[in-house]
GROMACS .gro file of C-alpha atoms in nm:
model
  233
    1MET     CA    1  -6.387   5.850  -4.289
    2PRO     CA    2  -6.162   6.087  -4.075
    3VAL     CA    3  -5.786   6.080  -4.160
    4ALA     CA    4  -5.608   5.988  -3.857
    5PHE     CA    5  -5.285   6.151  -3.774
    6ASP     CA    6  -5.034   6.199  -3.489
    7ILE     CA    7  -5.128   6.510  -3.306
    8GLU     CA    8  -4.777   6.541  -3.178
    9ILE     CA    9  -4.682   6.659  -3.516
   10LEU     CA   10  -4.899   6.986  -3.453
   11ARG     CA   11  -4.758   7.005  -3.094
   12ARG     CA   12  -4.389   7.034  -3.236
   13SER     CA   13  -4.502   7.261  -3.544
   14GLU     CA   14  -4.420   7.586  -3.635
   15MET     CA   15  -4.752   7.761  -3.559
   16PHE     CA   16  -4.864   7.553  -3.279
   17ALA     CA   17  -4.553   7.434  -3.085
   18GLY     CA   18  -4.606   7.494  -2.704
   19LEU     CA   19  -4.992   7.542  -2.678
   20ALA     CA   20  -5.189   7.385  -2.417
   21PRO     CA   21  -5.356   7.087  -2.470
   22GLU     CA   22  -5.694   7.249  -2.484
   23ALA     CA   23  -5.579   7.501  -2.720
   24LEU     CA   24  -5.423   7.240  -2.933
   25GLN     CA   25  -5.788   7.070  -2.960
   26ALA     CA   26  -5.945   7.372  -3.059
   27VAL     CA   27  -5.699   7.394  -3.352
   28VAL     CA   28  -5.747   7.047  -3.455
   29GLU     CA   29  -6.132   7.072  -3.426
   30GLY     CA   30  -6.137   7.397  -3.632
   31GLY     CA   31  -5.932   7.245  -3.924
   32SER     CA   32  -6.007   6.984  -4.187
   33VAL     CA   33  -5.760   6.705  -4.247
   34ARG     CA   34  -5.724   6.554  -4.589
   35ARG     CA   35  -5.503   6.307  -4.798
   36LEU     CA   36  -5.313   6.447  -5.079
   37SER     CA   37  -5.215   6.220  -5.359
   38ALA     CA   38  -4.860   6.270  -5.512
   39GLY     CA   39  -4.866   6.559  -5.752
   40THR     CA   40  -5.194   6.717  -5.628
   41ARG     CA   41  -5.178   7.078  -5.684
   42ILE     CA   42  -5.322   7.222  -5.347
   43PHE     CA   43  -5.318   7.599  -5.430
   44ALA     CA   44  -5.230   7.774  -5.740
   45GLN     CA   45  -5.008   8.093  -5.775
   46GLY     CA   46  -5.274   8.381  -5.798
   47ASP     CA   47  -5.550   8.226  -5.634
   48PRO     CA   48  -5.702   8.421  -5.390
   49GLY     CA   49  -5.575   8.341  -5.040
   50VAL     CA   50  -5.866   8.176  -4.865
   51SER     CA   51  -5.703   7.921  -4.627
   52GLY     CA   52  -5.406   7.839  -4.419
   53HIS     CA   53  -5.209   7.497  -4.428
   54SER     CA   54  -5.004   7.299  -4.208
   55LEU     CA   55  -4.840   6.949  -4.319
   56LEU     CA   56  -4.868   6.644  -4.124
   57GLU     CA   57  -4.716   6.387  -4.328
   58GLY     CA   58  -4.517   6.373  -4.673
   59ARG     CA   59  -4.357   6.655  -4.867
   60VAL     CA   60  -4.486   6.942  -5.056
   61LYS     CA   61  -4.302   7.159  -5.287
   62ILE     CA   62  -4.332   7.537  -5.336
   63VAL     CA   63  -4.307   7.663  -5.707
   64GLN     CA   64  -4.306   8.005  -5.820
   65THR     CA   65  -4.367   8.095  -6.211
   66ARG     CA   66  -4.174   8.400  -6.322
   67ALA     CA   67  -4.273   8.665  -6.556
   68ASP     CA   68  -4.061   8.480  -6.841
   69GLY     CA   69  -4.278   8.159  -6.798
   70GLY     CA   70  -3.990   7.973  -6.613
   71GLN     CA   71  -4.021   7.834  -6.296
   72ALA     CA   72  -3.838   7.821  -5.945
   73VAL     CA   73  -3.875   7.570  -5.655
   74LEU     CA   74  -3.865   7.813  -5.368
   75ARG     CA   75  -3.875   7.540  -5.096
   76PHE     CA   76  -3.972   7.192  -4.987
   77ILE     CA   77  -4.228   7.181  -4.691
   78GLY     CA   78  -4.199   6.899  -4.435
   79PRO     CA   79  -4.421   6.781  -4.148
   80GLY     CA   80  -4.504   7.053  -3.902
   81GLU     CA   81  -4.434   7.331  -4.140
   82MET     CA   82  -4.699   7.602  -4.256
   83TYR     CA   83  -4.773   7.709  -4.608
   84GLY     CA   84  -4.982   7.976  -4.786
   85THR     CA   85  -5.082   8.105  -4.442
   86VAL     CA   86  -4.918   8.428  -4.432
   87ALA     CA   87  -5.025   8.543  -4.749
   88ALA     CA   88  -5.387   8.440  -4.695
   89LEU     CA   89  -5.394   8.620  -4.326
   90MET     CA   90  -5.268   8.935  -4.512
   91ASN     CA   91  -5.540   8.902  -4.768
   92GLN     CA   92  -5.284   8.864  -5.049
   93ALA     CA   93  -5.292   8.604  -5.349
   94PHE     CA   94  -5.104   8.292  -5.300
   95PRO     CA   95  -4.753   8.367  -5.444
   96ALA     CA   96  -4.694   8.026  -5.572
   97ASP     CA   97  -4.786   7.685  -5.645
   98ALA     CA   98  -4.801   7.429  -5.356
   99VAL     CA   99  -4.779   7.076  -5.485
  100ALA     CA  100  -4.759   6.743  -5.311
  101VAL     CA  101  -4.434   6.564  -5.418
  102VAL     CA  102  -4.525   6.233  -5.244
  103ASP     CA  103  -4.855   6.108  -5.094
  104SER     CA  104  -4.913   6.321  -4.809
  105VAL     CA  105  -5.169   6.450  -4.547
  106GLU     CA  106  -5.230   6.812  -4.447
  107ILE     CA  107  -5.464   7.016  -4.223
  108TRP     CA  108  -5.607   7.340  -4.323
  109TRP     CA  109  -5.822   7.608  -4.201
  110THR     CA  110  -6.037   7.880  -4.349
  111ILE     CA  111  -5.925   8.228  -4.279
  112PRO     CA  112  -6.185   8.331  -4.071
  113THR     CA  113  -6.148   8.010  -3.855
  114LEU     CA  114  -5.762   8.087  -3.844
  115ARG     CA  115  -5.813   8.444  -3.717
  116GLN     CA  116  -6.046   8.335  -3.489
  117LEU     CA  117  -5.778   8.094  -3.324
  118ILE     CA  118  -5.524   8.387  -3.324
  119ARG     CA  119  -5.755   8.595  -3.150
  120ARG     CA  120  -5.816   8.341  -2.873
  121HIS     CA  121  -5.437   8.234  -2.900
  122PRO     CA  122  -5.208   8.509  -2.967
  123GLU     CA  123  -4.904   8.282  -2.975
  124ILE     CA  124  -5.030   8.127  -3.293
  125GLY     CA  125  -4.986   8.458  -3.454
  126LEU     CA  126  -4.664   8.548  -3.307
  127ARG     CA  127  -4.526   8.205  -3.403
  128SER     CA  128  -4.649   8.229  -3.755
  129THR     CA  129  -4.466   8.554  -3.790
  130ALA     CA  130  -4.162   8.424  -3.661
  131ALA     CA  131  -4.158   8.154  -3.915
  132ALA     CA  132  -4.224   8.369  -4.191
  133GLY     CA  133  -3.945   8.609  -4.078
  134ALA     CA  134  -3.695   8.328  -4.065
  135ARG     CA  135  -3.811   8.215  -4.410
  136LEU     CA  136  -3.744   8.566  -4.553
  137MET     CA  137  -3.358   8.566  -4.408
  138ASP     CA  138  -3.308   8.233  -4.549
  139LEU     CA  139  -3.452   8.384  -4.881
  140GLN     CA  140  -3.202   8.656  -4.851
  141SER     CA  141  -2.922   8.448  -4.775
  142ARG     CA  142  -3.002   8.235  -5.076
  143MET     CA  143  -3.019   8.548  -5.300
  144GLY     CA  144  -2.678   8.644  -5.157
  145GLU     CA  145  -2.526   8.286  -5.233
  146MET     CA  146  -2.653   8.343  -5.588
  147THR     CA  147  -2.431   8.642  -5.650
  148GLY     CA  148  -2.122   8.558  -5.445
  149GLU     CA  149  -2.080   8.174  -5.500
  150ARG     CA  150  -1.969   7.950  -5.773
  151VAL     CA  151  -2.219   7.720  -5.886
  152GLU     CA  152  -2.052   7.410  -5.751
  153GLN     CA  153  -2.082   7.604  -5.394
  154ARG     CA  154  -2.461   7.661  -5.466
  155ILE     CA  155  -2.532   7.317  -5.567
  156ALA     CA  156  -2.333   7.181  -5.260
  157ARG     CA  157  -2.514   7.404  -5.020
  158THR     CA  158  -2.851   7.321  -5.159
  159LEU     CA  159  -2.792   6.969  -5.096
  160LEU     CA  160  -2.665   7.045  -4.737
  161ARG     CA  161  -2.996   7.203  -4.671
  162LEU     CA  162  -3.208   6.943  -4.809
  163MET     CA  163  -3.001   6.691  -4.610
  164GLU     CA  164  -3.022   6.872  -4.287
  165LYS     CA  165  -3.400   6.921  -4.334
  166ALA     CA  166  -3.492   6.576  -4.481
  167GLY     CA  167  -3.188   6.362  -4.448
  168ARG     CA  168  -3.245   5.998  -4.332
  169PRO     CA  169  -2.959   5.777  -4.226
  170THR     CA  170  -2.893   5.456  -4.436
  171GLU     CA  171  -2.607   5.213  -4.458
  172ALA     CA  172  -2.485   5.412  -4.788
  173GLY     CA  173  -2.532   5.754  -4.622
  174ILE     CA  174  -2.775   6.005  -4.574
  175GLU     CA  175  -3.046   5.985  -4.796
  176ILE     CA  176  -3.276   6.296  -4.888
  177ASP     CA  177  -3.602   6.137  -4.809
  178PHE     CA  178  -3.823   6.225  -5.090
  179PRO     CA  179  -3.779   6.226  -5.485
  180ILE     CA  180  -3.627   6.529  -5.595
  181THR     CA  181  -3.521   6.588  -5.961
  182ARG     CA  182  -3.225   6.764  -6.090
  183GLN     CA  183  -3.439   7.041  -6.251
  184ASP     CA  184  -3.580   7.091  -5.887
  185LEU     CA  185  -3.214   7.146  -5.774
  186ALA     CA  186  -3.108   7.340  -6.065
  187GLU     CA  187  -3.405   7.581  -5.973
  188MET     CA  188  -3.292   7.583  -5.604
  189ALA     CA  189  -2.961   7.673  -5.675
  190GLY     CA  190  -3.009   7.906  -5.950
  191SER     CA  191  -2.834   7.676  -6.197
  192THR     CA  192  -2.913   7.503  -6.524
  193LEU     CA  193  -3.016   7.127  -6.561
  194HIS     CA  194  -2.708   7.077  -6.753
  195THR     CA  195  -2.481   7.249  -6.482
  196VAL     CA  196  -2.660   7.047  -6.229
  197SER     CA  197  -2.616   6.718  -6.401
  198ARG     CA  198  -2.248   6.770  -6.476
  199THR     CA  199  -2.197   6.868  -6.114
  200LEU     CA  200  -2.388   6.564  -5.944
  201ALA     CA  201  -2.200   6.331  -6.158
  202ALA     CA  202  -1.858   6.475  -6.048
  203PHE     CA  203  -1.961   6.446  -5.683
  204ASP     CA  204  -2.094   6.100  -5.744
  205GLN     CA  205  -1.761   6.029  -5.913
  206ARG     CA  206  -1.558   6.164  -5.601
  207GLY     CA  207  -1.785   5.952  -5.351
  208VAL     CA  208  -1.931   6.279  -5.196
  209THR     CA  209  -2.289   6.187  -5.314
  210GLY     CA  210  -2.470   5.899  -5.479
  211SER     CA  211  -2.764   5.987  -5.731
  212ALA     CA  212  -3.010   5.778  -5.930
  213ARG     CA  213  -3.326   5.880  -6.089
  214ARG     CA  214  -3.507   6.105  -5.827
  215ARG     CA  215  -3.293   6.000  -5.532
  216ILE     CA  216  -2.984   6.148  -5.399
  217ILE     CA  217  -2.790   6.009  -5.110
  218VAL     CA  218  -2.506   6.218  -4.917
  219ARG     CA  219  -2.217   5.968  -4.887
  220ASP     CA  220  -1.966   6.212  -4.729
  221PRO     CA  221  -2.133   6.502  -4.534
  222ARG     CA  222  -1.800   6.654  -4.422
  223ALA     CA  223  -1.664   6.665  -4.793
  224LEU     CA  224  -1.993   6.811  -4.913
  225THR     CA  225  -1.970   7.070  -4.637
  226GLN     CA  226  -1.617   7.148  -4.783
  227LEU     CA  227  -1.762   7.202  -5.123
  228ALA     CA  228  -2.020   7.432  -5.006
  229ARG     CA  229  -1.744   7.649  -4.839
  230ASN     CA  230  -1.475   7.648  -5.115
  231GLY     CA  231  -1.635   7.489  -5.433
  232ALA     CA  232  -1.459   7.241  -5.631
  233GLY     CA  233  -1.141   7.417  -5.624
   0.00000   0.00000   0.00000
């Protein structure tokens, strides 16, 4: 049974924004839509890059395993974002795992199909390149933060990024709208589980955040922004 989805998500997505209706229809017809249960590994680090992906609903996390066996959460993917696509188009292996965080829906294409779409509609390739460049710049910025900021600043800045990307207004504040563990946060901020737990507890006590289990609410975005700039002082 076909999986229904809102085509407006593709119309506003990284790769396909601004495409003419007939071009967007060709994109849909060339892809395959599927549901992903929470915890599904969509592709694995080191697997041959044979497909390009774009998320339609839910959240996916990109997790890379280091040579020492440790892991790092590189980013969380939201609706409209691509993943695995650039590596596959470059005939490279997938550089990380992609795992559904919650029940999700994606559309994916074989690489021959995606290349054909790009030949017919070059703006798809241009937008893919621009998106990949933006992610590289973001990664470079994060690497600079790792060496130049205190750990409290890095944790606060990571929370700000998550809030800006996946914040949902509630009566209690702005809730990050998907489950995130303290270990996830530690990997993104270049910290340890112990430090993140201690820092979040301090943020909670000051009324900056509210955290329980795998949910985080930013209660005072202005204070969190100040912490990201100056640390805990």
